[in-house]
mmCIF file of C-alpha atoms in Angstrom:
data_model
loop_
_atom_site.group_PDB
_atom_site.id
_atom_site.type_symbol
_atom_site.label_atom_id
_atom_site.label_comp_id
_atom_site.label_asym_id
_atom_site.label_seq_id
_atom_site.Cartn_x
_atom_site.Cartn_y
_atom_site.Cartn_z
ATOM 1 C CA UNK A 6 145.139 110.677 24.868
ATOM 2 C CA UNK A 7 141.430 111.101 25.472
ATOM 3 C CA UNK A 8 140.660 109.199 22.313
ATOM 4 C CA UNK A 9 142.959 106.314 23.339
ATOM 5 C CA UNK A 10 141.281 105.992 26.740
ATOM 6 C CA UNK A 11 137.844 105.958 25.147
ATOM 7 C CA UNK A 12 138.959 103.268 22.670
ATOM 8 C CA UNK A 13 140.333 101.158 25.559
ATOM 9 C CA UNK A 14 137.049 101.553 27.444
ATOM 10 C CA UNK A 15 135.054 100.476 24.383
ATOM 11 C CA UNK A 16 137.200 97.355 24.030
ATOM 12 C CA UNK A 17 136.571 96.446 27.711
ATOM 13 C CA UNK A 18 132.852 96.918 27.314
ATOM 14 C CA UNK A 19 132.809 94.625 24.295
ATOM 15 C CA UNK A 20 134.518 91.853 26.289
ATOM 16 C CA UNK A 21 131.987 92.073 29.166
ATOM 17 C CA UNK A 22 129.035 89.766 28.536
ATOM 18 C CA UNK A 23 125.759 91.660 28.266
ATOM 19 C CA UNK A 24 122.603 90.434 29.878
ATOM 20 C CA UNK A 25 119.041 91.600 29.602
ATOM 21 C CA UNK A 26 117.953 92.104 33.234
ATOM 22 C CA UNK A 27 114.344 92.221 34.272
ATOM 23 C CA UNK A 28 113.172 95.176 36.392
ATOM 24 C CA UNK A 29 113.144 92.926 39.455
ATOM 25 C CA UNK A 30 116.709 91.802 38.836
ATOM 26 C CA UNK A 31 117.817 95.394 38.315
ATOM 27 C CA UNK A 32 116.144 96.408 41.616
ATOM 28 C CA UNK A 33 117.863 93.560 43.433
ATOM 29 C CA UNK A 34 121.258 94.421 41.962
ATOM 30 C CA UNK A 35 120.813 98.066 42.922
ATOM 31 C CA UNK A 36 119.864 97.035 46.483
ATOM 32 C CA UNK A 37 122.910 94.746 46.729
ATOM 33 C CA UNK A 38 125.193 97.446 45.416
ATOM 34 C CA UNK A 39 123.717 99.898 47.948
ATOM 35 C CA UNK A 40 124.374 97.479 50.856
ATOM 36 C CA UNK A 41 127.956 96.889 49.719
ATOM 37 C CA UNK A 42 128.471 100.601 49.345
ATOM 38 C CA UNK A 43 127.109 101.259 52.860
ATOM 39 C CA UNK A 44 129.398 98.610 54.351
ATOM 40 C CA UNK A 45 132.433 100.110 52.567
ATOM 41 C CA UNK A 46 131.488 103.625 53.727
ATOM 42 C CA UNK A 47 131.025 102.427 57.320
ATOM 43 C CA UNK A 48 134.402 100.673 57.243
ATOM 44 C CA UNK A 49 136.076 103.804 55.906
ATOM 45 C CA UNK A 50 134.321 105.926 58.534
ATOM 46 C CA UNK A 51 135.384 103.580 61.322
ATOM 47 C CA UNK A 52 138.955 103.639 60.052
ATOM 48 C CA UNK A 53 138.882 107.428 60.001
ATOM 49 C CA UNK A 54 137.537 107.535 63.593
ATOM 50 C CA UNK A 55 140.291 105.167 64.793
ATOM 51 C CA UNK A 56 143.020 107.058 63.015
ATOM 52 C CA UNK A 57 141.784 110.644 63.363
ATOM 53 C CA UNK A 58 140.312 110.600 66.895
ATOM 54 C CA UNK A 59 143.056 110.056 69.491
ATOM 55 C CA UNK A 60 142.356 109.190 73.093
ATOM 56 C CA UNK A 61 141.338 112.294 75.021
ATOM 57 C CA UNK A 62 140.647 112.667 78.734
ATOM 58 C CA UNK A 63 141.223 109.669 80.995
ATOM 59 C CA UNK A 64 139.304 110.093 84.238
ATOM 60 C CA UNK A 65 140.075 107.921 87.280
ATOM 61 C CA UNK A 66 136.701 107.812 89.084
ATOM 62 C CA UNK A 67 137.802 105.532 91.949
ATOM 63 C CA UNK A 68 141.357 104.818 93.075
ATOM 64 C CA UNK A 69 141.083 102.721 96.181
ATOM 65 C CA UNK A 70 144.732 101.759 96.170
ATOM 66 C CA UNK A 71 148.189 102.910 97.149
ATOM 67 C CA UNK A 72 149.046 103.494 93.485
ATOM 68 C CA UNK A 73 149.028 107.124 92.340
ATOM 69 C CA UNK A 74 146.815 108.197 89.444
ATOM 70 C CA UNK A 75 149.989 108.730 87.434
ATOM 71 C CA UNK A 76 151.054 105.110 88.059
ATOM 72 C CA UNK A 77 147.651 103.881 86.951
ATOM 73 C CA UNK A 78 147.839 105.893 83.761
ATOM 74 C CA UNK A 79 151.418 104.704 83.099
ATOM 75 C CA UNK A 80 150.264 101.072 83.539
ATOM 76 C CA UNK A 81 147.530 101.638 81.000
ATOM 77 C CA UNK A 82 150.251 102.543 78.448
ATOM 78 C CA UNK A 83 148.012 104.931 76.558
ATOM 79 C CA UNK A 84 150.295 107.913 76.197
ATOM 80 C CA UNK A 85 151.103 109.871 73.038
ATOM 81 C CA UNK A 86 148.935 109.491 69.945
ATOM 82 C CA UNK A 87 146.760 106.551 70.962
ATOM 83 C CA UNK A 88 143.660 105.929 68.793
ATOM 84 C CA UNK A 89 140.600 106.029 70.989
ATOM 85 C CA UNK A 90 138.862 102.888 69.714
ATOM 86 C CA UNK A 91 142.075 100.900 69.663
ATOM 87 C CA UNK A 92 141.788 100.648 73.492
ATOM 88 C CA UNK A 93 139.540 97.729 74.314
ATOM 89 C CA UNK A 94 138.192 97.857 77.931
ATOM 90 C CA UNK A 95 138.811 94.134 78.606
ATOM 91 C CA UNK A 96 142.416 94.289 77.411
ATOM 92 C CA UNK A 97 143.008 97.555 79.300
ATOM 93 C CA UNK A 98 141.723 95.977 82.539
ATOM 94 C CA UNK A 99 144.029 92.993 82.101
ATOM 95 C CA UNK A 100 146.976 95.334 81.451
ATOM 96 C CA UNK A 101 146.275 97.194 84.714
ATOM 97 C CA UNK A 102 145.981 93.994 86.708
ATOM 98 C CA UNK A 103 149.184 92.544 85.190
ATOM 99 C CA UNK A 104 151.247 95.698 85.746
ATOM 100 C CA UNK A 105 149.864 96.724 89.150
ATOM 101 C CA UNK A 106 150.103 93.478 91.084
ATOM 102 C CA UNK A 107 148.478 94.720 94.279
ATOM 103 C CA UNK A 108 145.178 95.464 92.555
ATOM 104 C CA UNK A 109 142.219 93.204 93.222
ATOM 105 C CA UNK A 110 140.020 94.637 90.446
ATOM 106 C CA UNK A 111 140.092 97.154 87.595
ATOM 107 C CA UNK A 112 137.246 98.516 85.497
ATOM 108 C CA UNK A 113 137.676 100.515 82.301
ATOM 109 C CA UNK A 114 134.713 102.093 80.447
ATOM 110 C CA UNK A 115 134.386 104.342 77.400
ATOM 111 C CA UNK A 116 133.471 107.960 78.022
ATOM 112 C CA UNK A 117 132.365 109.181 74.590
ATOM 113 C CA UNK A 118 133.271 110.877 72.441
ATOM 114 C CA UNK A 119 136.907 109.897 73.083
ATOM 115 C CA UNK A 120 137.589 109.427 76.801
ATOM 116 C CA UNK A 121 137.978 106.642 79.351
ATOM 117 C CA UNK A 122 136.762 106.165 82.918
ATOM 118 C CA UNK A 123 138.839 103.949 85.231
ATOM 119 C CA UNK A 124 138.124 102.449 88.622
ATOM 120 C CA UNK A 125 140.724 100.387 90.518
ATOM 121 C CA UNK A 126 140.633 98.647 93.876
ATOM 122 C CA UNK A 127 143.547 97.209 95.811
ATOM 123 C CA UNK A 128 143.242 93.909 97.626
ATOM 124 C CA UNK A 129 143.508 94.439 101.396
ATOM 125 C CA UNK A 130 144.989 93.275 103.612
ATOM 126 C CA UNK A 131 148.127 91.783 102.144
ATOM 127 C CA UNK A 132 150.812 89.848 103.927
ATOM 128 C CA UNK A 133 154.562 89.432 103.511
ATOM 129 C CA UNK A 134 156.980 86.873 104.843
ATOM 130 C CA UNK A 135 160.610 85.754 104.676
ATOM 131 C CA UNK A 136 161.407 82.612 102.719
ATOM 132 C CA UNK A 137 164.461 80.445 102.297
ATOM 133 C CA UNK A 138 164.528 77.621 99.788
ATOM 134 C CA UNK A 139 166.449 75.922 97.003
ATOM 135 C CA UNK A 140 165.814 76.649 93.341
ATOM 136 C CA UNK A 141 167.714 74.755 90.649
ATOM 137 C CA UNK A 142 170.160 73.457 93.257
ATOM 138 C CA UNK A 143 171.005 76.895 94.647
ATOM 139 C CA UNK A 144 170.000 78.531 97.904
ATOM 140 C CA UNK A 145 167.522 81.405 97.548
ATOM 141 C CA UNK A 146 166.030 83.660 100.194
ATOM 142 C CA UNK A 147 164.145 86.906 100.391
ATOM 143 C CA UNK A 148 160.761 88.463 101.002
ATOM 144 C CA UNK A 149 157.481 87.681 99.304
ATOM 145 C CA UNK A 150 154.000 89.258 99.433
ATOM 146 C CA UNK A 151 150.803 87.201 99.264
ATOM 147 C CA UNK A 152 147.039 87.759 99.507
ATOM 148 C CA UNK A 153 144.751 86.112 102.002
ATOM 149 C CA UNK A 154 143.965 83.361 99.456
ATOM 150 C CA UNK A 155 147.753 82.678 99.152
ATOM 151 C CA UNK A 156 147.993 84.269 95.718
ATOM 152 C CA UNK A 157 151.556 85.366 95.223
ATOM 153 C CA UNK A 158 151.500 89.126 94.652
ATOM 154 C CA UNK A 159 155.118 90.249 94.695
ATOM 155 C CA UNK A 160 158.635 89.119 95.519
ATOM 156 C CA UNK A 161 162.200 90.351 95.655
ATOM 157 C CA UNK A 162 161.668 93.623 97.538
ATOM 158 C CA UNK A 163 163.195 94.582 100.869
ATOM 159 C CA UNK A 164 161.211 94.122 104.095
ATOM 160 C CA UNK A 165 161.065 97.875 104.614
ATOM 161 C CA UNK A 166 159.244 98.396 101.284
ATOM 162 C CA UNK A 167 156.491 95.984 102.285
ATOM 163 C CA UNK A 168 156.224 97.486 105.776
ATOM 164 C CA UNK A 169 155.931 100.982 104.326
ATOM 165 C CA UNK A 170 153.015 99.849 102.146
ATOM 166 C CA UNK A 171 151.174 98.738 105.266
ATOM 167 C CA UNK A 172 151.431 95.015 104.548
ATOM 168 C CA UNK A 173 151.104 92.662 107.523
ATOM 169 C CA UNK A 174 154.116 90.624 108.608
ATOM 170 C CA UNK A 175 153.351 86.914 108.453
ATOM 171 C CA UNK A 176 154.999 83.756 109.806
ATOM 172 C CA UNK A 177 153.941 80.515 108.065
ATOM 173 C CA UNK A 178 155.200 76.958 107.585
ATOM 174 C CA UNK A 179 158.016 76.572 105.080
ATOM 175 C CA UNK A 180 156.375 76.808 101.646
ATOM 176 C CA UNK A 181 157.366 75.114 98.402
ATOM 177 C CA UNK A 182 158.640 77.750 95.965
ATOM 178 C CA UNK A 183 160.131 75.676 93.186
ATOM 179 C CA UNK A 184 157.335 76.531 90.735
ATOM 180 C CA UNK A 185 155.769 79.526 92.489
ATOM 181 C CA UNK A 186 156.454 82.806 90.756
ATOM 182 C CA UNK A 187 154.860 86.237 91.393
ATOM 183 C CA UNK A 188 151.751 86.790 89.335
ATOM 184 C CA UNK A 189 147.989 86.685 89.479
ATOM 185 C CA UNK A 190 147.900 82.968 88.677
ATOM 186 C CA UNK A 191 150.599 81.839 91.131
ATOM 187 C CA UNK A 192 149.456 80.370 94.463
ATOM 188 C CA UNK A 193 151.621 79.542 97.443
ATOM 189 C CA UNK A 194 151.930 75.833 98.098
ATOM 190 C CA UNK A 195 153.167 73.750 100.976
ATOM 191 C CA UNK A 196 153.546 70.349 99.331
ATOM 192 C CA UNK A 197 155.468 68.838 96.397
ATOM 193 C CA UNK A 198 153.989 67.898 93.042
ATOM 194 C CA UNK A 199 154.221 64.139 93.543
ATOM 195 C CA UNK A 200 150.761 62.924 94.461
ATOM 196 C CA UNK A 201 151.433 60.704 97.445
ATOM 197 C CA UNK A 202 149.194 59.955 100.403
ATOM 198 C CA UNK A 203 151.660 61.655 102.734
ATOM 199 C CA UNK A 204 151.702 64.852 100.676
ATOM 200 C CA UNK A 205 147.926 64.831 100.416
ATOM 201 C CA UNK A 206 147.787 64.648 104.190
ATOM 202 C CA UNK A 207 150.231 67.515 104.524
ATOM 203 C CA UNK A 208 148.240 69.673 102.139
ATOM 204 C CA UNK A 209 145.073 69.075 104.192
ATOM 205 C CA UNK A 210 146.967 69.916 107.377
ATOM 206 C CA UNK A 211 148.111 73.217 105.915
ATOM 207 C CA UNK A 212 144.669 74.330 104.730
ATOM 208 C CA UNK A 213 144.217 76.174 108.018
ATOM 209 C CA UNK A 214 146.633 78.863 106.789
ATOM 210 C CA UNK A 215 144.375 80.233 104.037
ATOM 211 C CA UNK A 216 141.252 79.541 106.159
ATOM 212 C CA UNK A 217 142.462 81.666 109.049
ATOM 213 C CA UNK A 218 143.622 84.488 106.809
ATOM 214 C CA UNK A 219 140.208 84.393 105.108
ATOM 215 C CA UNK A 220 138.467 84.671 108.508
ATOM 216 C CA UNK A 221 140.726 87.562 109.468
ATOM 217 C CA UNK A 222 140.171 89.423 106.200
ATOM 218 C CA UNK A 223 136.398 89.333 106.734
ATOM 219 C CA UNK A 224 136.601 90.480 110.330
ATOM 220 C CA UNK A 225 136.226 93.962 111.741
ATOM 221 C CA UNK A 226 139.869 93.789 112.857
ATOM 222 C CA UNK A 227 141.374 93.262 109.397
ATOM 223 C CA UNK A 228 142.897 96.766 109.237
ATOM 224 C CA UNK A 229 144.176 96.613 112.839
ATOM 225 C CA UNK A 230 146.337 93.499 112.412
ATOM 226 C CA UNK A 231 150.067 94.139 112.545
ATOM 227 C CA UNK A 232 151.444 90.574 112.691
ATOM 228 C CA UNK A 233 150.200 86.997 112.237
ATOM 229 C CA UNK A 234 151.863 83.729 113.303
ATOM 230 C CA UNK A 235 150.463 80.626 111.598
ATOM 231 C CA UNK A 236 153.437 78.321 111.906
ATOM 232 C CA UNK A 237 151.597 75.880 114.194
ATOM 233 C CA UNK A 238 148.018 74.772 113.577
ATOM 234 C CA UNK A 239 147.424 74.310 117.301
ATOM 235 C CA UNK A 240 148.917 77.639 118.349
ATOM 236 C CA UNK A 241 147.775 80.617 116.253
ATOM 237 C CA UNK A 242 148.676 84.210 117.231
ATOM 238 C CA UNK A 243 147.964 87.718 115.961
ATOM 239 C CA UNK A 244 148.855 91.191 117.162
ATOM 240 C CA UNK A 245 146.437 94.125 116.926
ATOM 241 C CA UNK A 246 147.517 97.786 116.770
ATOM 242 C CA UNK A 247 150.918 96.701 118.120
ATOM 243 C CA UNK A 248 149.285 96.597 121.583
ATOM 244 C CA UNK A 249 147.433 93.310 121.918
ATOM 245 C CA UNK A 250 148.767 89.846 121.226
ATOM 246 C CA UNK A 251 145.884 87.394 120.924
ATOM 247 C CA UNK A 252 146.700 83.738 121.410
ATOM 248 C CA UNK A 253 143.868 81.770 119.832
ATOM 249 C CA UNK A 254 145.251 78.315 120.316
ATOM 250 C CA UNK A 255 143.598 76.196 117.622
ATOM 251 C CA UNK A 256 140.873 77.815 115.525
ATOM 252 C CA UNK A 257 138.466 75.015 114.588
ATOM 253 C CA UNK A 258 136.263 76.906 112.198
ATOM 254 C CA UNK A 259 134.861 80.345 111.353
ATOM 255 C CA UNK A 260 132.366 80.180 114.238
ATOM 256 C CA UNK A 261 135.101 79.372 116.691
ATOM 257 C CA UNK A 262 137.153 82.314 115.354
ATOM 258 C CA UNK A 263 134.167 84.683 115.689
ATOM 259 C CA UNK A 264 133.456 83.558 119.240
ATOM 260 C CA UNK A 265 137.038 84.142 120.348
ATOM 261 C CA UNK A 266 137.039 87.602 118.786
ATOM 262 C CA UNK A 267 133.763 88.329 120.545
ATOM 263 C CA UNK A 268 135.405 87.403 123.852
ATOM 264 C CA UNK A 269 138.234 89.867 123.059
ATOM 265 C CA UNK A 270 135.656 92.584 122.361
ATOM 266 C CA UNK A 271 134.059 91.917 125.720
ATOM 267 C CA UNK A 272 137.445 92.310 127.423
ATOM 268 C CA UNK A 273 137.919 95.703 125.769
ATOM 269 C CA UNK A 274 134.363 96.793 126.635
ATOM 270 C CA UNK A 275 134.955 96.193 130.353
ATOM 271 C CA UNK A 276 137.384 99.141 130.351
ATOM 272 C CA UNK A 277 139.762 97.595 132.887
ATOM 273 C CA UNK A 278 142.835 97.748 130.679
ATOM 274 C CA UNK A 279 145.529 100.416 130.953
ATOM 275 C CA UNK A 280 145.012 102.613 127.846
ATOM 276 C CA UNK A 281 148.788 102.863 127.498
ATOM 277 C CA UNK A 282 149.461 99.217 128.332
ATOM 278 C CA UNK A 283 150.246 96.222 126.132
ATOM 279 C CA UNK A 284 148.827 92.770 126.771
ATOM 280 C CA UNK A 285 148.842 89.123 125.861
ATOM 281 C CA UNK A 286 145.275 87.835 125.668
ATOM 282 C CA UNK A 287 144.939 84.052 126.026
ATOM 283 C CA UNK A 288 141.780 82.698 124.368
ATOM 284 C CA UNK A 289 142.556 79.029 124.298
ATOM 285 C CA UNK A 290 139.206 78.150 125.915
ATOM 286 C CA UNK A 291 135.961 79.773 127.043
ATOM 287 C CA UNK A 292 137.909 81.378 129.881
ATOM 288 C CA UNK A 293 140.523 84.006 129.096
ATOM 289 C CA UNK A 294 143.706 85.282 130.689
ATOM 290 C CA UNK A 295 145.469 88.648 130.492
ATOM 291 C CA UNK A 296 149.201 89.057 130.849
ATOM 292 C CA UNK A 297 151.035 92.402 130.649
ATOM 293 C CA UNK A 298 153.421 92.381 127.681
ATOM 294 C CA UNK A 299 156.360 94.267 126.199
ATOM 295 C CA UNK A 300 157.381 94.888 122.592
ATOM 296 C CA UNK A 301 159.353 91.671 122.407
ATOM 297 C CA UNK A 302 156.309 89.641 123.429
ATOM 298 C CA UNK A 303 154.330 91.268 120.621
ATOM 299 C CA UNK A 304 156.902 90.425 117.952
ATOM 300 C CA UNK A 305 155.645 87.095 116.719
ATOM 301 C CA UNK A 306 158.037 86.325 113.897
ATOM 302 C CA UNK A 307 161.558 86.963 115.202
#
């Protein structure tokens, strides 16, 4: 057998054309062969690392959300034998944002030799409202959650679920929901697709909804809001801590909003209010009015 293999090798060598290489050519060939060999070795080494080194410890550095650490890890879908380098941070971040709709941001970093560090932040505050519309010729109704920029976050849950998460109850003009589906790219709309002058006018008229929610989100009272009524542009209301109903009237711009909130702060600073009482605060103009209120007065959306 050994003789046969040697004979076969001799035949192959005879068929290969022979060249007389100069020393420079030989050096260049050796260098090229070395580079190719290094590339092949690196590829084999990388393959071994991917296959042989599974994902180890996953550390959640920051979890500024209502999701538990277990829910974050489940959304990452990195259980079992997951190769460490098969998890790309950009794709992992997108997976978290797609699966955990209430998140505003997610950051995933490598923690060598084979770990991950995760940081997630939930968008706050969020709002929910009741809708009733027609889709494909059939009546549909239910509850939907949106962000301050009118991004549709979630839909189809019961009101109690949204309330338990601490979302703020919202009353808004009747939205168009024919093409609006929950997801990070869906945005609540108030006009139809046909580009008419009348619809363009309506869209401009409804811009106050996102503007006011944006003002509110940036204010010091964002976490104290319990209800918002934006059904009428000229008559905007919010409730704070389920104790104060603030009637803004029309909010012309961010400065007007800030001035009216400053007036409310001055009212509180005077210390003349019953600490157990509930009030309607009228801020339609530079002057203000206070009216004692009950729970029914504070419920803006029923």
